[in-house]
Amino acid sequence: MTVYLDHNASTPVADEVLEAMLPYLVERFGNPSSRHGWGREARAAVEHAREQVAALLNVQASQVVFTSGATEANNLAIKGWCGADEAGCLAVGATEHPSVLAPALARRRLGSEVEILPVDSQGKMDLSALESSLARGVRMVSVMLANNETGVIQDIHAISDRAREYGACVHSDAAQAVGKIEVDFAASGVDMMSLSAHKFFGPKGAGALVVDKSVDLDPLLHGGGQERGMRAGTENVAAVVGFGAAAELALRRIRATQARIQALRDYLEARLHQLEGVVVFAAEAPRLPNTVCMALPGLDGETAVMLLDEAGIAVSSGSSCSSGDTEPSHVLMAMGVEAEEARCAMRVSLGPGNSQADVDALICALERQLYHPASPPGTRLSAMM
Ligand code: PMP
C-alpha cells in the first residue's frame, strides 16, 4: 500500500505516542488501583493522560471517563442516560454512526420512545424537526459533531441552545471531529461528548465519554469502581497514556495541519470537478477539512475501492464500519440521495502526511477507470449489485 487516503477509518500511531506508551507495556506495568510504587506510577500516568485529554477539549479532568473507544462511549451515553422517567424519550440524528443508532434502537426495544431526526439534502440537521421533537417531550438528543462519511459538521451550538430551552440533555459523538477541527466542550453547550484516540494518531481501543457533572448516568460495566464508578475494569494504561499523548499532539498541531489539509482537499475537489459527471456530496455544507464523499457515475463504490486498492491507493466506500454491507449508505439515503447514486459513493479522507502527489495518483487512477476501464462500465456496475 503506497497511498493512504482513509484517515477517517483510522490513523497510524504517531512516533511520540508510541514512545510514551512503550514503558507502560513493559517495565511500568503496575495496576493503577494498587497502593505500592508500581501502582502509584501507573495511576499518575492515567491521571496525566486525563489532564491531556481534558486540555484538548477545554474541560476539567474529572469530566473525562476513559472507555475502550467511541463505540463504548456512545453506548454509555445512550444506554446509560437516566435523566428521564421510565419511558425516557430520546431523539438521534438520521445520519448518526451505528454505535449511536443501534443502542438507541436497543433502548426502543426496552420500551423507550426513540425519534429519528431528519437532515436536509446537505446532511444538516433539520432544526424545526428538532424543535417539534423537543416540544413533544424528547428529553435527550444525540447529534454527531462531524459525520464520518460526508464530513458534515452540525451546528451543535444551535442544537444545544434549542435543547436547553426545553431542558433536554445533549450528547454529541465527536469521534471524527476531535483532532481535525478545534472542539471546545464547554463552548459547544453539550452535556456529553464521545471521542476515540485512533482517529487522531493515538492507539485503537482507547476513547472517552466527557460528561457534565449535571448528567445522571448508569454505568454499562459494574465491578471494581474504576473511573469514578462509571466504567469498571482495570484501566488500559498504555493505551490511555497513548491517548493522552495524541491529545497533546493534536492540540499543538491542529491549526497548522487543518489549513494545509484543507488546501489539499480544495485541490482534490478542483481536480475531481474536471472529471466527467463527478458528484461531491454535501458540497454546500460546512465539512471537515480532510473529507470528500463523492460518486463517480457508473462506478460502484465497493468496486472503486477494490480497483484503487490494486493501484496501491486506500479509500473507503461510505462508512468503513459497515464495509461488507452492500446496502447503500444510510447517511446518503437520509440526505435524499437515490440508492443507485449512493451505491457509487466513495470517501477520501486526507491526513497530514498526504501530499499533492498522492492526490494526483488518485486522480490518475480514477481517470484510468472512467476513461480506459479494464472492463466495460456495465459489468463494473453490475459486479457489485
Ligand atoms: N463514531 C464515529 C462518528 C466514528 O466514525 C467511529 C469510528 N468509525 C465511531 C463512532 C466508533 O469509534 P471506535 O472505533 O473508537 O469504536
Short mmCIF file of C-alpha atoms and ligand atoms in Angstrom, two decimals:
data_model
loop_
_atom_site.label_atom_id
_atom_site.label_comp_id
_atom_site.label_asym_id
_atom_site.label_seq_id
_atom_site.Cartn_x
_atom_site.Cartn_y
_atom_site.Cartn_z
CA MET A 1 0.00 0.00 0.00
CA THR A 2 1.57 3.27 -1.03
CA VAL A 3 -1.08 5.99 -0.74
CA TYR A 4 -3.29 6.03 2.36
CA LEU A 5 -6.39 8.22 1.94
CA ASP A 6 -8.61 6.66 4.63
CA HIS A 7 -7.83 8.69 7.76
CA ASN A 8 -11.47 8.71 8.89
CA ALA A 9 -11.24 4.92 9.28
CA SER A 10 -8.05 5.03 11.33
CA THR A 11 -4.66 6.74 11.61
CA PRO A 12 -1.22 5.35 12.44
CA VAL A 13 0.11 5.74 15.98
CA ALA A 14 2.40 8.80 15.99
CA ASP A 15 6.05 8.27 16.98
CA GLU A 16 5.70 10.45 20.11
CA VAL A 17 2.60 8.48 21.09
CA LEU A 18 4.31 5.10 20.74
CA GLU A 19 7.30 6.36 22.71
CA ALA A 20 5.03 7.50 25.55
CA MET A 21 3.21 4.13 25.57
CA LEU A 22 6.10 1.68 25.46
CA PRO A 23 7.25 1.88 29.10
CA TYR A 24 3.69 1.09 30.22
CA LEU A 25 3.72 -2.11 28.17
CA VAL A 26 6.99 -3.23 29.70
CA GLU A 27 8.57 -2.06 32.96
CA ARG A 28 5.81 0.25 34.25
CA PHE A 29 3.21 -2.50 34.34
CA GLY A 30 1.54 -1.71 37.67
CA ASN A 31 -2.19 -1.74 38.26
CA PRO A 32 -3.35 1.86 38.84
CA SER A 33 -5.52 0.67 41.74
CA SER A 34 -2.55 -0.82 43.64
CA ARG A 35 -1.19 1.16 46.59
CA HIS A 36 2.50 0.38 46.05
CA GLY A 37 5.01 2.26 43.92
CA TRP A 38 4.21 0.38 40.68
CA GLY A 39 0.52 1.12 41.15
CA ARG A 40 1.10 4.79 42.01
CA GLU A 41 3.28 5.19 38.94
CA ALA A 42 0.52 3.78 36.68
CA ARG A 43 -2.13 5.90 38.44
CA ALA A 44 -0.08 9.05 37.88
CA ALA A 45 0.23 8.19 34.18
CA VAL A 46 -3.52 7.67 33.80
CA GLU A 47 -4.29 10.93 35.59
CA HIS A 48 -1.73 12.81 33.47
CA ALA A 49 -3.42 11.45 30.33
CA ARG A 50 -6.77 12.58 31.70
CA GLU A 51 -5.38 16.13 32.03
CA GLN A 52 -4.06 15.99 28.46
CA VAL A 53 -7.42 14.86 27.04
CA ALA A 54 -9.24 17.47 29.16
CA ALA A 55 -6.95 20.24 27.84
CA LEU A 56 -7.76 19.29 24.24
CA LEU A 57 -11.49 19.73 24.85
CA ASN A 58 -11.36 22.56 27.42
CA VAL A 59 -12.96 20.53 30.23
CA GLN A 60 -12.00 19.54 33.74
CA ALA A 61 -10.08 16.29 34.07
CA SER A 62 -12.77 14.97 36.40
CA GLN A 63 -15.26 15.10 33.49
CA VAL A 64 -13.30 12.59 31.38
CA VAL A 65 -14.38 8.93 31.64
CA PHE A 66 -11.97 6.63 29.79
CA THR A 67 -13.56 3.91 27.66
CA SER A 68 -12.44 1.40 25.03
CA GLY A 69 -13.29 3.87 22.26
CA ALA A 70 -16.14 5.91 20.81
CA THR A 71 -18.41 2.88 20.35
CA GLU A 72 -18.39 2.25 24.08
CA ALA A 73 -18.65 5.97 24.88
CA ASN A 74 -21.72 6.26 22.63
CA ASN A 75 -23.30 3.17 24.20
CA LEU A 76 -22.63 4.55 27.67
CA ALA A 77 -24.21 7.89 26.76
CA ILE A 78 -27.31 6.41 25.11
CA LYS A 79 -27.95 3.33 27.24
CA GLY A 80 -26.63 4.80 30.48
CA TRP A 81 -28.56 8.06 30.35
CA CYS A 82 -31.20 8.03 33.02
CA GLY A 83 -32.30 11.63 33.20
CA ALA A 84 -35.92 10.93 32.35
CA ASP A 85 -38.87 8.97 33.56
CA GLU A 86 -39.22 5.29 32.77
CA ALA A 87 -40.18 5.73 29.13
CA GLY A 88 -37.18 8.05 28.55
CA CYS A 89 -37.96 9.79 25.30
CA LEU A 90 -34.85 10.35 23.15
CA ALA A 91 -34.00 11.51 19.64
CA VAL A 92 -30.98 10.72 17.46
CA GLY A 93 -29.94 12.12 14.10
CA ALA A 94 -30.68 10.04 10.99
CA THR A 95 -27.02 10.19 9.89
CA GLU A 96 -25.51 9.04 13.20
CA HIS A 97 -22.86 6.34 13.36
CA PRO A 98 -24.23 2.81 14.01
CA SER A 99 -22.75 2.98 17.52
CA VAL A 100 -25.37 5.65 18.31
CA LEU A 101 -28.25 4.33 16.20
CA ALA A 102 -28.01 0.72 17.43
CA PRO A 103 -28.06 1.50 21.19
CA ALA A 104 -30.93 3.93 20.59
CA LEU A 105 -32.87 1.15 18.86
CA ALA A 106 -31.94 -1.21 21.71
CA ARG A 107 -33.49 1.30 24.12
CA ARG A 108 -36.58 1.40 21.94
CA ARG A 109 -36.90 -2.38 22.25
CA LEU A 110 -36.81 -1.92 26.02
CA GLY A 111 -39.73 0.49 25.89
CA SER A 112 -38.20 3.95 25.41
CA GLU A 113 -39.67 6.22 22.80
CA VAL A 114 -36.99 6.97 20.21
CA GLU A 115 -37.31 9.50 17.41
CA ILE A 116 -35.04 9.75 14.37
CA LEU A 117 -34.30 13.36 13.45
CA PRO A 118 -34.17 14.12 9.70
CA VAL A 119 -31.43 16.03 7.88
CA ASP A 120 -31.63 18.17 4.75
CA SER A 121 -30.07 17.40 1.35
CA GLN A 122 -26.72 18.71 2.63
CA GLY A 123 -26.76 16.46 5.68
CA LYS A 124 -27.51 19.29 8.12
CA MET A 125 -29.91 18.63 10.99
CA ASP A 126 -33.42 19.95 10.40
CA LEU A 127 -33.74 22.34 13.36
CA SER A 128 -37.51 22.71 13.03
CA ALA A 129 -37.92 18.93 13.27
CA LEU A 130 -35.68 19.04 16.34
CA GLU A 131 -37.89 21.76 17.88
CA SER A 132 -41.02 19.68 17.26
CA SER A 133 -39.41 16.64 18.89
CA LEU A 134 -38.41 18.72 21.90
CA ALA A 135 -41.90 20.17 22.12
CA ARG A 136 -43.30 16.61 22.04
CA GLY A 137 -41.25 15.73 25.11
CA VAL A 138 -37.88 14.44 23.92
CA ARG A 139 -35.56 14.62 26.92
CA MET A 140 -32.27 13.68 25.33
CA VAL A 141 -30.82 14.39 21.90
CA SER A 142 -27.77 12.75 20.31
CA VAL A 143 -26.31 14.54 17.28
CA MET A 144 -22.82 13.94 15.96
CA LEU A 145 -20.41 16.84 15.64
CA ALA A 146 -18.97 15.68 12.30
CA ASN A 147 -20.13 12.87 10.05
CA ASN A 148 -17.69 10.05 9.31
CA GLU A 149 -18.86 9.59 5.69
CA THR A 150 -19.53 13.11 4.42
CA GLY A 151 -17.57 15.18 6.96
CA VAL A 152 -20.65 17.39 7.50
CA ILE A 153 -20.28 19.48 10.66
CA GLN A 154 -23.50 20.10 12.57
CA ASP A 155 -24.30 23.42 14.21
CA ILE A 156 -24.02 21.90 17.65
CA HIS A 157 -24.39 25.30 19.39
CA ALA A 158 -27.78 25.87 17.77
CA ILE A 159 -28.82 22.29 18.61
CA SER A 160 -27.81 22.54 22.26
CA ASP A 161 -29.39 26.02 22.57
CA ARG A 162 -32.72 24.61 21.38
CA ALA A 163 -32.40 21.57 23.68
CA ARG A 164 -31.55 23.77 26.65
CA GLU A 165 -34.74 25.81 26.14
CA TYR A 166 -36.65 22.58 26.71
CA GLY A 167 -34.39 21.31 29.50
CA ALA A 168 -33.19 18.35 27.36
CA CYS A 169 -29.77 16.74 27.62
CA VAL A 170 -27.46 16.74 24.55
CA HIS A 171 -24.90 14.11 23.60
CA SER A 172 -22.55 14.58 20.66
CA ASP A 173 -20.40 11.92 19.01
CA ALA A 174 -17.26 13.92 18.23
CA ALA A 175 -15.13 10.91 17.18
CA GLN A 176 -14.46 12.36 13.71
CA ALA A 177 -14.20 16.00 14.75
CA VAL A 178 -11.64 15.77 17.55
CA GLY A 179 -8.12 16.19 16.21
CA LYS A 180 -9.36 17.50 12.85
CA ILE A 181 -11.05 20.72 13.96
CA GLU A 182 -10.93 22.61 17.26
CA VAL A 183 -13.52 21.24 19.68
CA ASP A 184 -14.45 23.07 22.88
CA PHE A 185 -16.81 21.05 25.04
CA ALA A 186 -17.74 23.98 27.29
CA ALA A 187 -18.44 26.36 24.40
CA SER A 188 -20.43 23.73 22.46
CA GLY A 189 -23.10 23.61 25.15
CA VAL A 190 -23.43 19.81 25.06
CA ASP A 191 -23.70 17.66 28.19
CA MET A 192 -21.84 14.58 26.91
CA MET A 193 -19.30 14.03 24.15
CA SER A 194 -17.64 10.87 22.75
CA LEU A 195 -14.18 10.63 21.27
CA SER A 196 -11.73 7.99 20.06
CA ALA A 197 -7.92 8.02 20.14
CA HIS A 198 -7.25 6.08 16.92
CA LYS A 199 -8.89 8.78 14.82
CA PHE A 200 -6.09 11.22 15.71
CA PHE A 201 -2.84 9.26 15.85
CA GLY A 202 -3.50 7.50 19.14
CA PRO A 203 -3.90 3.75 19.69
CA LYS A 204 -7.02 1.72 18.97
CA GLY A 205 -9.06 0.63 21.96
CA ALA A 206 -8.91 3.95 23.81
CA GLY A 207 -11.53 6.68 23.96
CA ALA A 208 -13.60 8.71 26.36
CA LEU A 209 -17.00 9.99 27.24
CA VAL A 210 -16.83 13.54 28.55
CA VAL A 211 -19.70 14.03 30.96
CA ASP A 212 -21.02 17.22 32.51
CA LYS A 213 -21.49 16.91 36.25
CA SER A 214 -25.23 17.51 35.96
CA VAL A 215 -25.80 14.32 33.92
CA ASP A 216 -27.11 11.25 35.69
CA LEU A 217 -25.61 8.11 34.07
CA ASP A 218 -25.80 4.42 34.88
CA PRO A 219 -22.58 2.54 34.07
CA LEU A 220 -22.62 -0.24 31.48
CA LEU A 221 -19.89 -2.15 33.32
CA HIS A 222 -20.15 -2.79 37.03
CA GLY A 223 -17.23 -4.05 39.06
CA GLY A 224 -14.25 -2.52 40.81
CA GLY A 225 -15.49 1.06 40.65
CA GLN A 226 -12.78 2.45 38.37
CA GLU A 227 -13.42 5.73 36.51
CA ARG A 228 -15.45 7.04 39.47
CA GLY A 229 -17.77 4.09 39.15
CA MET A 230 -18.66 4.95 35.54
CA ARG A 231 -16.59 2.22 33.89
CA ALA A 232 -15.33 -0.69 35.92
CA GLY A 233 -12.28 -2.67 34.82
CA THR A 234 -8.52 -2.24 35.17
CA GLU A 235 -7.53 0.73 33.03
CA ASN A 236 -5.76 0.02 29.71
CA VAL A 237 -2.83 2.07 30.98
CA ALA A 238 -0.58 2.03 27.89
CA ALA A 239 -3.49 2.88 25.57
CA VAL A 240 -4.71 5.63 27.89
CA VAL A 241 -1.17 7.08 28.04
CA GLY A 242 -1.07 7.00 24.22
CA PHE A 243 -4.48 8.66 24.06
CA GLY A 244 -3.18 11.47 26.29
CA ALA A 245 -0.03 11.91 24.19
CA ALA A 246 -2.13 12.01 21.00
CA ALA A 247 -4.39 14.65 22.55
CA GLU A 248 -1.39 16.81 23.41
CA LEU A 249 -0.01 16.41 19.90
CA ALA A 250 -3.38 17.33 18.36
CA LEU A 251 -3.66 20.45 20.50
CA ARG A 252 -0.21 21.57 19.39
CA ARG A 253 -0.64 20.84 15.69
CA ILE A 254 -4.28 21.28 14.87
CA ARG A 255 -4.21 24.83 13.44
CA ALA A 256 -1.29 24.27 11.11
CA THR A 257 -2.41 20.87 9.82
CA GLN A 258 -6.03 21.98 9.40
CA ALA A 259 -5.06 24.76 6.96
CA ARG A 260 -2.70 22.53 4.98
CA ILE A 261 -5.16 19.65 4.70
CA GLN A 262 -7.98 21.97 3.68
CA ALA A 263 -5.81 23.36 0.86
CA LEU A 264 -5.08 19.81 -0.31
CA ARG A 265 -8.79 18.93 -0.15
CA ASP A 266 -9.62 22.01 -2.23
CA TYR A 267 -7.04 20.90 -4.77
CA LEU A 268 -8.57 17.40 -4.83
CA GLU A 269 -12.06 18.78 -5.38
CA ALA A 270 -10.88 21.08 -8.15
CA ARG A 271 -9.29 18.09 -9.91
CA LEU A 272 -12.39 15.95 -9.34
CA HIS A 273 -14.59 18.56 -10.98
CA GLN A 274 -12.51 18.16 -14.14
CA LEU A 275 -13.69 14.54 -14.33
CA GLU A 276 -16.95 13.99 -16.13
CA GLY A 277 -20.09 13.68 -14.01
CA VAL A 278 -18.42 13.51 -10.58
CA VAL A 279 -20.75 14.40 -7.71
CA VAL A 280 -19.41 15.66 -4.38
CA PHE A 281 -21.94 15.09 -1.62
CA ALA A 282 -22.75 17.82 0.93
CA ALA A 283 -20.53 20.22 -1.00
CA GLU A 284 -22.54 23.20 0.29
CA ALA A 285 -22.36 22.24 3.97
CA PRO A 286 -19.60 23.09 6.45
CA ARG A 287 -17.39 19.99 6.38
CA LEU A 288 -14.27 18.55 7.99
CA PRO A 289 -11.24 19.93 6.16
CA ASN A 290 -9.99 16.44 5.20
CA THR A 291 -13.11 14.66 3.90
CA VAL A 292 -14.59 14.28 0.41
CA CYS A 293 -17.54 11.97 -0.19
CA MET A 294 -18.20 11.61 -3.87
CA ALA A 295 -19.69 9.42 -6.59
CA LEU A 296 -18.31 8.58 -9.99
CA PRO A 297 -21.13 7.85 -12.41
CA GLY A 298 -21.48 4.16 -13.19
CA LEU A 299 -18.66 3.07 -10.92
CA ASP A 300 -19.91 1.18 -7.89
CA GLY A 301 -18.23 2.37 -4.65
CA GLU A 302 -17.15 -1.09 -3.50
CA THR A 303 -15.68 -1.80 -6.92
CA ALA A 304 -13.87 1.55 -6.89
CA VAL A 305 -12.32 0.68 -3.51
CA MET A 306 -11.06 -2.66 -4.84
CA LEU A 307 -9.72 -1.20 -8.08
CA LEU A 308 -7.92 1.60 -6.24
CA ASP A 309 -6.55 -0.93 -3.76
CA GLU A 310 -5.00 -2.80 -6.67
CA ALA A 311 -3.42 0.50 -7.69
CA GLY A 312 -1.99 0.90 -4.16
CA ILE A 313 -4.46 3.57 -3.02
CA ALA A 314 -6.61 3.14 0.10
CA VAL A 315 -10.02 4.83 0.20
CA SER A 316 -13.38 3.78 1.56
CA SER A 317 -16.88 3.31 0.20
CA GLY A 318 -19.22 5.10 2.58
CA SER A 319 -18.62 4.11 6.17
CA SER A 320 -15.72 1.80 6.81
CA CYS A 321 -17.53 0.43 9.84
CA SER A 322 -20.17 -1.08 7.58
CA SER A 323 -17.92 -2.39 4.83
CA GLY A 324 -19.02 -5.77 3.60
CA ASP A 325 -22.53 -4.36 3.83
CA THR A 326 -23.87 -3.87 0.31
CA GLU A 327 -26.77 -1.67 1.38
CA PRO A 328 -26.40 1.94 0.22
CA SER A 329 -25.19 4.31 2.92
CA HIS A 330 -27.91 5.29 5.41
CA VAL A 331 -26.23 8.69 5.63
CA LEU A 332 -26.65 9.47 1.93
CA MET A 333 -30.14 7.95 1.86
CA ALA A 334 -31.16 10.24 4.74
CA MET A 335 -29.92 13.16 2.61
CA GLY A 336 -32.30 12.09 -0.16
CA VAL A 337 -29.65 10.66 -2.49
CA GLU A 338 -31.05 7.99 -4.84
CA ALA A 339 -30.00 4.44 -3.89
CA GLU A 340 -28.23 3.90 -7.21
CA GLU A 341 -26.11 7.03 -6.80
CA ALA A 342 -25.47 6.24 -3.13
CA ARG A 343 -24.06 2.84 -4.18
CA CYS A 344 -21.43 4.72 -6.19
CA ALA A 345 -20.26 6.65 -3.11
CA MET A 346 -16.60 6.71 -2.23
CA ARG A 347 -14.91 8.51 0.65
CA VAL A 348 -11.47 10.06 0.54
CA SER A 349 -10.15 11.23 3.91
CA LEU A 350 -6.81 13.02 3.90
CA GLY A 351 -4.21 13.21 6.65
CA PRO A 352 -1.25 15.44 7.47
CA GLY A 353 1.15 13.02 5.76
CA ASN A 354 -0.58 13.30 2.36
CA SER A 355 0.83 15.37 -0.46
CA GLN A 356 -0.31 16.75 -3.79
CA ALA A 357 1.40 13.76 -5.43
CA ASP A 358 -0.98 11.44 -3.51
CA VAL A 359 -3.99 13.34 -4.82
CA ASP A 360 -2.55 13.26 -8.35
CA ALA A 361 -2.10 9.49 -8.05
CA LEU A 362 -5.76 9.11 -7.06
CA ILE A 363 -6.99 11.31 -9.91
CA CYS A 364 -4.82 9.42 -12.37
CA ALA A 365 -6.21 6.06 -11.19
CA LEU A 366 -9.79 7.35 -11.37
CA GLU A 367 -9.23 8.71 -14.87
CA ARG A 368 -7.97 5.30 -15.92
CA GLN A 369 -11.15 3.71 -14.55
CA LEU A 370 -13.50 6.26 -16.05
CA TYR A 371 -11.97 6.69 -19.46
CA HIS A 372 -9.97 3.49 -20.04
CA PRO A 373 -11.69 0.83 -17.91
CA ALA A 374 -10.31 -2.70 -17.98
CA SER A 375 -13.89 -3.96 -18.29
CA PRO A 376 -16.97 -2.28 -19.82
CA PRO A 377 -18.87 0.06 -17.42
CA GLY A 378 -21.95 -2.22 -17.37
CA THR A 379 -20.03 -5.14 -15.89
CA ARG A 380 -18.23 -2.86 -13.43
CA LEU A 381 -21.54 -1.71 -12.01
CA SER A 382 -23.43 -4.97 -12.01
CA ALA A 383 -20.49 -6.82 -10.43
CA MET A 384 -21.40 -5.38 -7.04
CA MET A 385 -25.17 -5.12 -7.23
N1 PMP B 1 -18.46 7.40 15.85
C1 PMP B 1 -17.98 7.77 14.65
C2 PMP B 1 -18.53 9.01 14.01
C3 PMP B 1 -16.98 7.03 14.04
O1 PMP B 1 -16.52 7.40 12.84
C4 PMP B 1 -16.49 5.87 14.68
C5 PMP B 1 -15.42 5.01 14.04
N2 PMP B 1 -15.67 4.65 12.73
C6 PMP B 1 -17.03 5.52 15.92
C7 PMP B 1 -18.01 6.31 16.47
C8 PMP B 1 -16.54 4.30 16.65
O2 PMP B 1 -15.31 4.56 17.22
P1 PMP B 1 -14.37 3.38 17.79
O3 PMP B 1 -13.65 2.82 16.62
O4 PMP B 1 -13.46 4.09 18.73
O5 PMP B 1 -15.24 2.43 18.49
#
